[in-house]
Short mmCIF file of C-alpha atoms in Angstrom, two decimals:
data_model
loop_
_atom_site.label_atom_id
_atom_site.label_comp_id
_atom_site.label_asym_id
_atom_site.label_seq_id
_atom_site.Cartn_x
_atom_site.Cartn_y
_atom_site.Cartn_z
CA UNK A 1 117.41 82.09 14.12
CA UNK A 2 119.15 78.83 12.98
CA UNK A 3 116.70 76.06 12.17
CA UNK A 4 117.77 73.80 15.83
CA UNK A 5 116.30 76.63 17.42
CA UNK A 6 112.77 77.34 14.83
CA UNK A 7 112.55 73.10 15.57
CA UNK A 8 112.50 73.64 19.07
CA UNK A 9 110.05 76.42 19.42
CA UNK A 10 108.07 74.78 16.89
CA UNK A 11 107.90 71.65 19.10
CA UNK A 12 107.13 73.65 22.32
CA UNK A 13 103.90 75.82 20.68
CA UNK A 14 101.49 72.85 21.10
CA UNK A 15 102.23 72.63 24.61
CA UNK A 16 102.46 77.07 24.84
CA UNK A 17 98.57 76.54 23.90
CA UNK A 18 97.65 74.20 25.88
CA UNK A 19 98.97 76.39 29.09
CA UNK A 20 97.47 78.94 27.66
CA UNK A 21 93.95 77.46 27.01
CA UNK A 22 93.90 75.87 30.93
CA UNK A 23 95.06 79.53 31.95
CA UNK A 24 92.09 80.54 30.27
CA UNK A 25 89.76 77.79 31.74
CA UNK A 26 90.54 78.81 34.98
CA UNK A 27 90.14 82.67 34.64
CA UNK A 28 86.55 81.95 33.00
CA UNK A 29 86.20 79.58 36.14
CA UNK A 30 87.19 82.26 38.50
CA UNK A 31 85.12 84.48 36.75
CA UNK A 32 82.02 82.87 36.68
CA UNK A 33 82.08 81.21 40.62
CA UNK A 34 83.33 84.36 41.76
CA UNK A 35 84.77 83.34 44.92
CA UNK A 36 88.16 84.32 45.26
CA UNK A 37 89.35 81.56 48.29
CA UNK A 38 88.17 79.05 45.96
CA UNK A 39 89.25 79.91 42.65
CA UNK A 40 90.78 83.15 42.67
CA UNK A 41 91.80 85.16 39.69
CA UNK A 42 94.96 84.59 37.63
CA UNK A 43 95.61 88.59 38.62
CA UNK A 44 95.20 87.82 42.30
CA UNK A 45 97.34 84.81 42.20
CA UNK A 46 100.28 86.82 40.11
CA UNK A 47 99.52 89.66 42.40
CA UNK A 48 100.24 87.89 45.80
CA UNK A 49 103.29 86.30 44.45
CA UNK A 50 104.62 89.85 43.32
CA UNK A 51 104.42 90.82 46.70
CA UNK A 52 105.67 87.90 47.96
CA UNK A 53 109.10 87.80 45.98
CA UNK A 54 109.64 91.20 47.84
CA UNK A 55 109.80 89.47 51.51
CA UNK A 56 112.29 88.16 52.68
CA UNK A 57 110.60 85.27 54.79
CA UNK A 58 109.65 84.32 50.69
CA UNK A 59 113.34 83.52 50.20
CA UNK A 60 114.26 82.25 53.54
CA UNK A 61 111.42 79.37 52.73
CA UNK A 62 112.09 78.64 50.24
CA UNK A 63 116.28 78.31 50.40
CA UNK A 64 115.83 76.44 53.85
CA UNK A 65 112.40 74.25 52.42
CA UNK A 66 115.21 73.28 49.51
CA UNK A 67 118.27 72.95 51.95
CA UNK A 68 116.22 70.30 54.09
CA UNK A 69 114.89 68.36 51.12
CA UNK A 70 117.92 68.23 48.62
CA UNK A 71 120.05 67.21 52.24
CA UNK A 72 117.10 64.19 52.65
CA UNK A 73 117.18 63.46 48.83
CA UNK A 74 121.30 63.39 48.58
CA UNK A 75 121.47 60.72 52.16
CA UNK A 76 118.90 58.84 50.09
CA UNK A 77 120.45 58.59 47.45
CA UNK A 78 124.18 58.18 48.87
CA UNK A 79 122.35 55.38 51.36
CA UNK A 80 120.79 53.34 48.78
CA UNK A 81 123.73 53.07 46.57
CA UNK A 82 126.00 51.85 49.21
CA UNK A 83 123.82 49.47 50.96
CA UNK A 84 122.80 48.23 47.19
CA UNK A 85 126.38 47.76 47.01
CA UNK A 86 127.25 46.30 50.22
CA UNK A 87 123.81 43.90 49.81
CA UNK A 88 125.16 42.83 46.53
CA UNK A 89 128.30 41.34 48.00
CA UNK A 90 126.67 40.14 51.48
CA UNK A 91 123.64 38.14 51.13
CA UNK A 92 122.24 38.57 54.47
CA UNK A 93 121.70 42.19 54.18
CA UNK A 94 119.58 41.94 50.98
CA UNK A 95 117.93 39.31 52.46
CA UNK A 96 117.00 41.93 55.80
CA UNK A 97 116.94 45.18 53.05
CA UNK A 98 114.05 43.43 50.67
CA UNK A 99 111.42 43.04 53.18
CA UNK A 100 112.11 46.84 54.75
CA UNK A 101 112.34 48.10 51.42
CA UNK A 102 109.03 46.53 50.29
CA UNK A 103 107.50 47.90 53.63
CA UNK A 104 108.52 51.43 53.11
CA UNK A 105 107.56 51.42 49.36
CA UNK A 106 103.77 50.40 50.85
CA UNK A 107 103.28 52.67 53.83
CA UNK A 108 101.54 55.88 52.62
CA UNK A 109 103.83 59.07 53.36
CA UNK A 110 101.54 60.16 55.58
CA UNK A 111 101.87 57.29 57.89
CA UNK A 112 105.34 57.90 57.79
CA UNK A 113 105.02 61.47 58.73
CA UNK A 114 102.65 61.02 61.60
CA UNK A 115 104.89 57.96 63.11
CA UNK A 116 108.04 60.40 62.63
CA UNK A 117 106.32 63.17 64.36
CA UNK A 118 105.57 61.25 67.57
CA UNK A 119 109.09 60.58 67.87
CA UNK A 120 111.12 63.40 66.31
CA UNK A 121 110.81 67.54 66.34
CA UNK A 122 109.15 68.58 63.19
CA UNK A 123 112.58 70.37 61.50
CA UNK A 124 113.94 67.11 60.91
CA UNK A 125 110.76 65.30 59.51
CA UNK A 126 110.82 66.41 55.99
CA UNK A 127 114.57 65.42 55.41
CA UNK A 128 113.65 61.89 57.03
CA UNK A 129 110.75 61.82 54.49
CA UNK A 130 112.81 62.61 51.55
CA UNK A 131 115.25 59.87 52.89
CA UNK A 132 112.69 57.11 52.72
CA UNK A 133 110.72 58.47 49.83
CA UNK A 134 114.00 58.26 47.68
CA UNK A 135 115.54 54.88 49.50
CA UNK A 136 113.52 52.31 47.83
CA UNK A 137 113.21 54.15 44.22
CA UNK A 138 117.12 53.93 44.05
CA UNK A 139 117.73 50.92 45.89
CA UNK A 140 115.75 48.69 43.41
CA UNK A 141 116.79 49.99 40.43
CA UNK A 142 120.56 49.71 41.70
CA UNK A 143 119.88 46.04 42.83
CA UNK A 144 118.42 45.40 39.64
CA UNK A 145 121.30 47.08 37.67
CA UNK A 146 123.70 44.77 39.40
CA UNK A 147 122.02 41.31 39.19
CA UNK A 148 121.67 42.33 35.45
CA UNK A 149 125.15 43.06 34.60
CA UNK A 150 126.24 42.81 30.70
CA UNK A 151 126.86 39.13 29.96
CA UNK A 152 129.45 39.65 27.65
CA UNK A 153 131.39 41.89 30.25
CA UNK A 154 131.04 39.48 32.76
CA UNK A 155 132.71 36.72 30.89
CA UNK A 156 135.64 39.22 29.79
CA UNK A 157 136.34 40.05 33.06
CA UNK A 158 136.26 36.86 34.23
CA UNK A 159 139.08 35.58 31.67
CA UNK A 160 141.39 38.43 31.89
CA UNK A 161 140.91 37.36 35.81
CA UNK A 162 139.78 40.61 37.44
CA UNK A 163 140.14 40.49 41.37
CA UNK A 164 137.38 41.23 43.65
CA UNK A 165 137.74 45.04 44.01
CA UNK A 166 138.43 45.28 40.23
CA UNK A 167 135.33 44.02 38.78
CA UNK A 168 133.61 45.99 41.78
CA UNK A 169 135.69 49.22 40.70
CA UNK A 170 135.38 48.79 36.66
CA UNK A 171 132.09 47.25 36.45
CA UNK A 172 130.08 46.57 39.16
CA UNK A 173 129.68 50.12 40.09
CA UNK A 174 130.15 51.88 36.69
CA UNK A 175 127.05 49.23 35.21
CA UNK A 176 125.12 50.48 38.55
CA UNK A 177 125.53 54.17 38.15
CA UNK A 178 124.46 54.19 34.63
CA UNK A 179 121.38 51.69 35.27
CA UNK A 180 120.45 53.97 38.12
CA UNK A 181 120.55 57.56 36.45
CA UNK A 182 116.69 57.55 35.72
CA UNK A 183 115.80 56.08 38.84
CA UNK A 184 117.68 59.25 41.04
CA UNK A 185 115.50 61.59 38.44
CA UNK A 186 112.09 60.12 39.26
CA UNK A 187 113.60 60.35 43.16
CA UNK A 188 113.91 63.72 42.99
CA UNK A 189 110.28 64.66 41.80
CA UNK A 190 109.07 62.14 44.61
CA UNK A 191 111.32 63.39 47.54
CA UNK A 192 110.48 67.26 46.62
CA UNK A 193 106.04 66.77 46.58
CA UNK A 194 106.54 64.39 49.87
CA UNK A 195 109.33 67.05 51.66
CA UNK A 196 106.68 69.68 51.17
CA UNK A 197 103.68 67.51 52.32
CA UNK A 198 106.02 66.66 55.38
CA UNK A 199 106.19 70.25 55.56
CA UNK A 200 102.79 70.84 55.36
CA UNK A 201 101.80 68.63 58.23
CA UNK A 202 104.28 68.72 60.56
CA UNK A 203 103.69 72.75 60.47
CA UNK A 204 107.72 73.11 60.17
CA UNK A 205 109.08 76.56 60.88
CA UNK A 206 110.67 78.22 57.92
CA UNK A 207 109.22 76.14 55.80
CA UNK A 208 107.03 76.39 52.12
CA UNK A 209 104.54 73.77 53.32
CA UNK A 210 104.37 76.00 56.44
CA UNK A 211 103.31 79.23 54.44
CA UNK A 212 100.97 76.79 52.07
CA UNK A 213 99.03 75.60 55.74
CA UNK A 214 98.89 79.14 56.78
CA UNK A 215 96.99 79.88 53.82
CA UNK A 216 94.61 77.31 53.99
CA UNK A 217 94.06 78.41 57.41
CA UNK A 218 92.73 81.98 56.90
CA UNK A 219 91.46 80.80 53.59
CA UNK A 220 93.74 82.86 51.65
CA UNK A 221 93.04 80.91 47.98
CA UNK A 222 95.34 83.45 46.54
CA UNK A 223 98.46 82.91 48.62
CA UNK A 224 97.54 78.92 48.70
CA UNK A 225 97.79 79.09 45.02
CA UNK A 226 100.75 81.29 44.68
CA UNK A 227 102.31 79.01 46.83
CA UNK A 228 102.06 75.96 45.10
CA UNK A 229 103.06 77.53 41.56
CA UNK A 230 106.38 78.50 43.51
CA UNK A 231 107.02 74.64 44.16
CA UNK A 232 105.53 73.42 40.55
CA UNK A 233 107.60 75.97 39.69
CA UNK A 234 111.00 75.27 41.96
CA UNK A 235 109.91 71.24 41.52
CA UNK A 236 110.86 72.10 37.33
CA UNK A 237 113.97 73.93 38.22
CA UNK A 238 115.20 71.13 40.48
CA UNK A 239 114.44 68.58 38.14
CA UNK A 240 116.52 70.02 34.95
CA UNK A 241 118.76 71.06 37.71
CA UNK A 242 119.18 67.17 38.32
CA UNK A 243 118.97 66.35 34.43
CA UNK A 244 121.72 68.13 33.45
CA UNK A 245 123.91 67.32 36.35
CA UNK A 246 123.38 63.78 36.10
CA UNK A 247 123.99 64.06 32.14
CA UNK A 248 127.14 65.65 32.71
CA UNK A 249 127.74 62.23 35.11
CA UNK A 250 126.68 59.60 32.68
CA UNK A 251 128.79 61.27 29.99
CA UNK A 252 131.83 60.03 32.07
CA UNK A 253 130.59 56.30 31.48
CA UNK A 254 129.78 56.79 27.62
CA UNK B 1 152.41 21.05 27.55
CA UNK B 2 150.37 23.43 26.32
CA UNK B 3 146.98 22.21 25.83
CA UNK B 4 145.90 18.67 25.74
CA UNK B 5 142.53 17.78 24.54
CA UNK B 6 140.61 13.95 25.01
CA UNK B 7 138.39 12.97 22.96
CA UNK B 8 136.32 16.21 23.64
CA UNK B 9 132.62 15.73 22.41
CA UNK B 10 130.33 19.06 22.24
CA UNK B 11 126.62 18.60 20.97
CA UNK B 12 124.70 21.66 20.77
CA UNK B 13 120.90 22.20 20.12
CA UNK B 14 120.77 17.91 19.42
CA UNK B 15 123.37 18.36 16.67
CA UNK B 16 126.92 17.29 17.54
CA UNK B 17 129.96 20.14 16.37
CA UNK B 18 132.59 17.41 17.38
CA UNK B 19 132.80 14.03 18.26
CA UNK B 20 136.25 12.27 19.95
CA UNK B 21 138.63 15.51 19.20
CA UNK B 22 142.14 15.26 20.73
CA UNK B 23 144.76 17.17 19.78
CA UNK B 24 148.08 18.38 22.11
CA UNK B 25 149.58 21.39 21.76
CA UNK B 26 153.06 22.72 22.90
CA UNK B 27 153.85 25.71 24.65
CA UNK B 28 155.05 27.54 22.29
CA UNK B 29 153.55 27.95 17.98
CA UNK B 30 151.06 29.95 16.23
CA UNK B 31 148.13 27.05 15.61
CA UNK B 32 145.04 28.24 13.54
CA UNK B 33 141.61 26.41 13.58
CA UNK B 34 140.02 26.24 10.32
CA UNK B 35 136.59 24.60 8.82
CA UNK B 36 133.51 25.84 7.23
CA UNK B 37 130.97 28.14 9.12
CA UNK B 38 129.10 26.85 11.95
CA UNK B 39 131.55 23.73 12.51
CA UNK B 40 132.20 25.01 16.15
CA UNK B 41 135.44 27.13 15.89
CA UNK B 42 134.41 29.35 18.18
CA UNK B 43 132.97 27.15 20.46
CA UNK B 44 136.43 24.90 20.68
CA UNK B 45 137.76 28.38 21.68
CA UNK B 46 135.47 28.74 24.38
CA UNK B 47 135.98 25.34 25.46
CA UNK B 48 139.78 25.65 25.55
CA UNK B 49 139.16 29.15 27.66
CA UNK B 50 136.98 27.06 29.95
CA UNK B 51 134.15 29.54 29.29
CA UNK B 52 132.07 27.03 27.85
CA UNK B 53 131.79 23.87 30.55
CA UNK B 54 129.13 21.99 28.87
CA UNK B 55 130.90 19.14 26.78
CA UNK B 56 132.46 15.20 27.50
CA UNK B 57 135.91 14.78 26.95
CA UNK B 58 138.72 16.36 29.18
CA UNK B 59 140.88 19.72 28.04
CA UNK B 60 143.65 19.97 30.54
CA UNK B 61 145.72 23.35 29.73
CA UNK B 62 149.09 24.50 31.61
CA UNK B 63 148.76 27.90 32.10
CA UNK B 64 146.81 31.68 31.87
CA UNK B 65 145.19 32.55 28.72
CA UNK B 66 144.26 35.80 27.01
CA UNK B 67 141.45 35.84 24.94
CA UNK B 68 140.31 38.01 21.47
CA UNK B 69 136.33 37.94 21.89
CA UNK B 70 134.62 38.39 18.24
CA UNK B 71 132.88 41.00 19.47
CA UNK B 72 135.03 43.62 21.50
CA UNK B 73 134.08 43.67 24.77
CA UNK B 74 135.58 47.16 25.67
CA UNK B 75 134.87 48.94 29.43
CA UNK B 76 132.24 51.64 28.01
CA UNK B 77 133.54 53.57 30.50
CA UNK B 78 137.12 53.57 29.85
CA UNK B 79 139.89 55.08 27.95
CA UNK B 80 141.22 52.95 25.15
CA UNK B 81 144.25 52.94 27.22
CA UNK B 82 142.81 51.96 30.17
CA UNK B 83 141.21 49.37 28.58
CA UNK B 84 144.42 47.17 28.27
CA UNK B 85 146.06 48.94 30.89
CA UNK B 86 143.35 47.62 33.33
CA UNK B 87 142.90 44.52 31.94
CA UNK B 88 146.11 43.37 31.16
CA UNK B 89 147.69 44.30 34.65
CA UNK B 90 146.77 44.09 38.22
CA UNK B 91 148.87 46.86 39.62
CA UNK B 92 150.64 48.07 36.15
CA UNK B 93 153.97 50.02 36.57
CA UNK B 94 155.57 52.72 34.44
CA UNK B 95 156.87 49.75 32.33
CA UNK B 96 153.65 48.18 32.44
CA UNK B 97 152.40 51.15 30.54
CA UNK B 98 154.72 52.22 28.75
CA UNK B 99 155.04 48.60 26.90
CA UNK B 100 151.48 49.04 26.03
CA UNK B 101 152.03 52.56 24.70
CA UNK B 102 154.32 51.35 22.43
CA UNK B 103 152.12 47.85 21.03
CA UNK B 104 149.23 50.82 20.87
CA UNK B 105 151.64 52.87 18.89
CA UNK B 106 152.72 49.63 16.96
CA UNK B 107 149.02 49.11 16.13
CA UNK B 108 149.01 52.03 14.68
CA UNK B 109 147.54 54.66 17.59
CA UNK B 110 147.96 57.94 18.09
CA UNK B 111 148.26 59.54 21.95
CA UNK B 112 144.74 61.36 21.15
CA UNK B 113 143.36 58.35 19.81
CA UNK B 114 144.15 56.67 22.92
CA UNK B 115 142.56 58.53 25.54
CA UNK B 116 139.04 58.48 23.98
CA UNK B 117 136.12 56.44 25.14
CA UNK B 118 134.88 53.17 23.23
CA UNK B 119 131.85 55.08 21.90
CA UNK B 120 134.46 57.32 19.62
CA UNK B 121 136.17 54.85 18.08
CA UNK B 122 135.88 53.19 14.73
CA UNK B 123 134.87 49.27 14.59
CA UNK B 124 138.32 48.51 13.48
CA UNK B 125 140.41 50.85 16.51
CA UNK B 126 137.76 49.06 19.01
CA UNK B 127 139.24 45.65 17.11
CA UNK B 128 143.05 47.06 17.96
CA UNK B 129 142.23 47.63 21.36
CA UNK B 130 140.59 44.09 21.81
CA UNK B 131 143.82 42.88 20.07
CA UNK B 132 145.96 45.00 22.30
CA UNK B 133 144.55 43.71 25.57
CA UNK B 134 144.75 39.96 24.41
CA UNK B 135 148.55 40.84 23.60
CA UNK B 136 149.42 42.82 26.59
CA UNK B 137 148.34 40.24 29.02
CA UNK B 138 151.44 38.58 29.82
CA UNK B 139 149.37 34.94 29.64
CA UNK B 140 150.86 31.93 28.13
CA UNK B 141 148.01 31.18 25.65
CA UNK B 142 146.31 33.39 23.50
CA UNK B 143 143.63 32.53 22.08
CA UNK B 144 142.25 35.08 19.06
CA UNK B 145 138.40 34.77 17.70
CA UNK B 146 138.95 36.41 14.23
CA UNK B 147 142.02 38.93 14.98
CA UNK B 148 141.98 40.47 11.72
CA UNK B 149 138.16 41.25 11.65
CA UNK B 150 137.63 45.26 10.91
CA UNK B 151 140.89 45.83 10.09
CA UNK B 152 142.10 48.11 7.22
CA UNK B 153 144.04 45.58 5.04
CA UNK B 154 147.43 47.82 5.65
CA UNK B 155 146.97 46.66 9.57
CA UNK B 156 146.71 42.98 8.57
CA UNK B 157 150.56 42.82 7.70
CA UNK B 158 151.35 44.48 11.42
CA UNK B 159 149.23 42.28 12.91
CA UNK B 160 150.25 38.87 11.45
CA UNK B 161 154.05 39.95 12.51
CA UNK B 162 153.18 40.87 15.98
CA UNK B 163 151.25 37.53 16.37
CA UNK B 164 154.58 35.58 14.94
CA UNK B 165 156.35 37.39 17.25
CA UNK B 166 154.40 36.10 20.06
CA UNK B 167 154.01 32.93 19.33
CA UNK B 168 157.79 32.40 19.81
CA UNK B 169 156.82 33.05 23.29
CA UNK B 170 153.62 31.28 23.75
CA UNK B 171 151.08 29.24 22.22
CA UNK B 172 148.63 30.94 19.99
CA UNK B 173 145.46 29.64 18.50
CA UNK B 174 143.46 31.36 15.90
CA UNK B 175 140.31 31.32 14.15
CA UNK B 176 139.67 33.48 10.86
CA UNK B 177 137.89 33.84 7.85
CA UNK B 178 140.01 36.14 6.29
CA UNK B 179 141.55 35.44 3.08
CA UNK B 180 144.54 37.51 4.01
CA UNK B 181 145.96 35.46 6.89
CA UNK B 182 145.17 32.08 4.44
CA UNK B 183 149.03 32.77 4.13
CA UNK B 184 150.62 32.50 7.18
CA UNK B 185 152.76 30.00 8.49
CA UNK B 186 151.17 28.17 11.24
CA UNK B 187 152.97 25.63 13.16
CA UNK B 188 149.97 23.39 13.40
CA UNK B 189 146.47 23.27 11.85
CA UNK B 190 143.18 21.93 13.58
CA UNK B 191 140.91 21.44 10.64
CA UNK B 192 137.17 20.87 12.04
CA UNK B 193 134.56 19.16 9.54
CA UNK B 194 130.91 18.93 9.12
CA UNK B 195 129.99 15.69 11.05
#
């Protein structure tokens, strides 16, 4: 084992007991309340999921639950960049973005969800929800990026007379993408939780937030928490998914 | 004519770098600005590049300039090529780039070096491609804020003959502190003092 790897394991045992001591927490919990819809045993839990990743209406919510969210998160993101973009060289339209933005960054989700659903079918809702979750997360930090561009830049490319779509090309957008990187990370965390609470409420069919409200509704505490581990779970992959995509990315503006 | 400068005054933090400095300068000639530290070198560079507005006085200057920044100013996110390439030219051609290729090669680059990002280059290569950029821009002055800073002492030579060079075609004005370039034949000399 070379020592990279004995540094890295020894950095991750700290948090491998503290898993294990909460795992342990909750199985004395489960233990002692006894009341399996409640807090159900760590067997139970492991048990329904077994059985779960058998099925294939497991998979089929879980690829179209993903499909509809990472579809909402991407049009987020691709929106707010552009209009961030567009805003920065027309006025007007940051003027008319700031005030939506700063309304859609106030209204709880849920709002959102409920005013979506009077108008829309629930298939589309969690998409829509990702959209506006992930609109004014990017959008800022892209506005910021650009109003804060690198002095010393600026002035260069201001001698060596740069035309419009130049300085837009070679360092308007470049300084944007890389002030932005973090911002689309945090996004994607935010746009998963609310696409499955969108899910959740708006009962959509083939859905993970469908199968979590079913469970709540026969007060199945096993499958309810099986359920959520799988998006903790999917929520981690799709995050280091994103990481390492996005560090691939930023590597092209080092 | 090149430059012309009035009676140019520049105070800065309630201390005044120059008072009543005129000077006129041709098209053409390699003119260095000397003086201790802190005079305002610099600052009459920025002045003449029109970066720095704040001053009496007029500067009236006949043409584009290139400038040398002391600190390199490279695109992170661009080749060392594309660097000058981009800078240097609107909508370069095959000539366009291949003229740079060979003041890159001049400066002592290899193709490999060349394609690599800011971040892997030494201080002095980031230096070269500055230098490069300032050259390549067909401007008619050039003004250079230390050109020889970084470089390996081997370079200097190169450098000083490529800036003679130039300065048969346009007007160049440096400012340096190194020793080595003490030497060269400038066709005029701007010395700034300690008012």
């Amino acid at each position: 084992m070379t020592s990279i790897m004995k540094n890295k394991l020894r950095s991750l045992l700290p948090y491998a007991i503290a898993v294990t001591l909460l795992l342990l927490v909750w199985e004395v919990l489960a233990r002692t309340v006894n009341v399996s819809f409640i807090v159900p045993p760590l067997s139970e839990i492991f048990a329904v999921l077994f059985g779960l990743v058998f099925t294939a209406h497991f998979w089929t919510s879980i690829f179209l639950s993903l499909l509809r969210i990472t579809m909402g998160f991407v049009i987020g993101v691709v929106l707010s960049l552009a209009l961030a973009i567009c805003a920065h060289f027309f006025k007007p339209l940051e003027y008319l973005l700031t005030p939506i933005v700063t309304v859609i960054r106030c209204t709880p989700v849920a709002s959102f969800i409920m005013i979506l659903w009077l108008l829309l079918s629930e298939a589309v809702i969690p998409s829509l929800i990702a959209v506006l979750i992930v609109f004014p997360v990017v959008w800022q930090s892209a506005h910021d990026a650009m109003h804060e561009p690198d002095k010393e830049l600026l002035e260069m490319v201001e001698i060596y007379n740069f035309t419009p779509s130049k300085k837009l090309w070679y360092l308007t957008v470049p300084t944007m993408i890389k002030g932005v990187l973090p911002a689309i990370i945090t996004a994607s965390g935010l746009a998963w939780k609310s696409g499955i609470a969108a899910e959740i409420i708006t009962y959509t069919k083939h859905s993970i937030g469908r199968e979590i409200a079913n469970a709540k509704f026969f007060l199945m505490g096993e499958e309810l928490l099986a359920w959520t581990f799988v998006v903790v779970l999917l929520s981690f992959i799709v995050e280091i998914l994103i990481k390492l995509l996005l560090r691939k990315a930023a590597k092209i503006w080092e | 004519m090149g430059i012309v400068v009035t009676d140019l005054t520049k105070t800065f933090d309630d201390k005044t770098l120059f008072s009543n400095l005129s000077f006129a300068l041709g098209d053409t000639g390699l003119v260095r600005i000397t003086g201790p530290s802190g005079v305002g070198k610099t600052t009459l560079l920025r002045i003449i590049a029109g970066i720095d507005k704040d001053f009496s006085g007029s500067v009236d200057r006949d043409g584009d300039i290139s400038y040398l920044f002391q600190e390199h100013r490279l695109l992170p996110w661009l080749s060392a090529l594309d660097n000058v390439i981009v800078a240097s030219f609107n909508d370069a051609d095959e000539n366009d780039k291949e003229s740079v290729r060979a003041l890159l090669y001049r400066l002592g680059f290899s193709d490999n070096e060349l394609l690599r990002k800011p971040s892997k280059l030494s201080g002095g290569m980031k230096q070269r491609i500055a230098l490069a950029r300032a050259l390549a821009r067909k401007s008619d002055i050039l003004l250079l804020d230390e050109p020889t800073k970084e470089l390996d002492s081997s370079l200097v030579s190169t450098v000083v003959d490529i800036i003679r060079e130039e300065s048969n075609r346009r007007l160049i004005i440096f400012v340096s502190h190194d020793p080595l370039l003490d030497t060269v034949e400038v066709d005029d000399l701007i010395r700034l003092s300690r008012i």
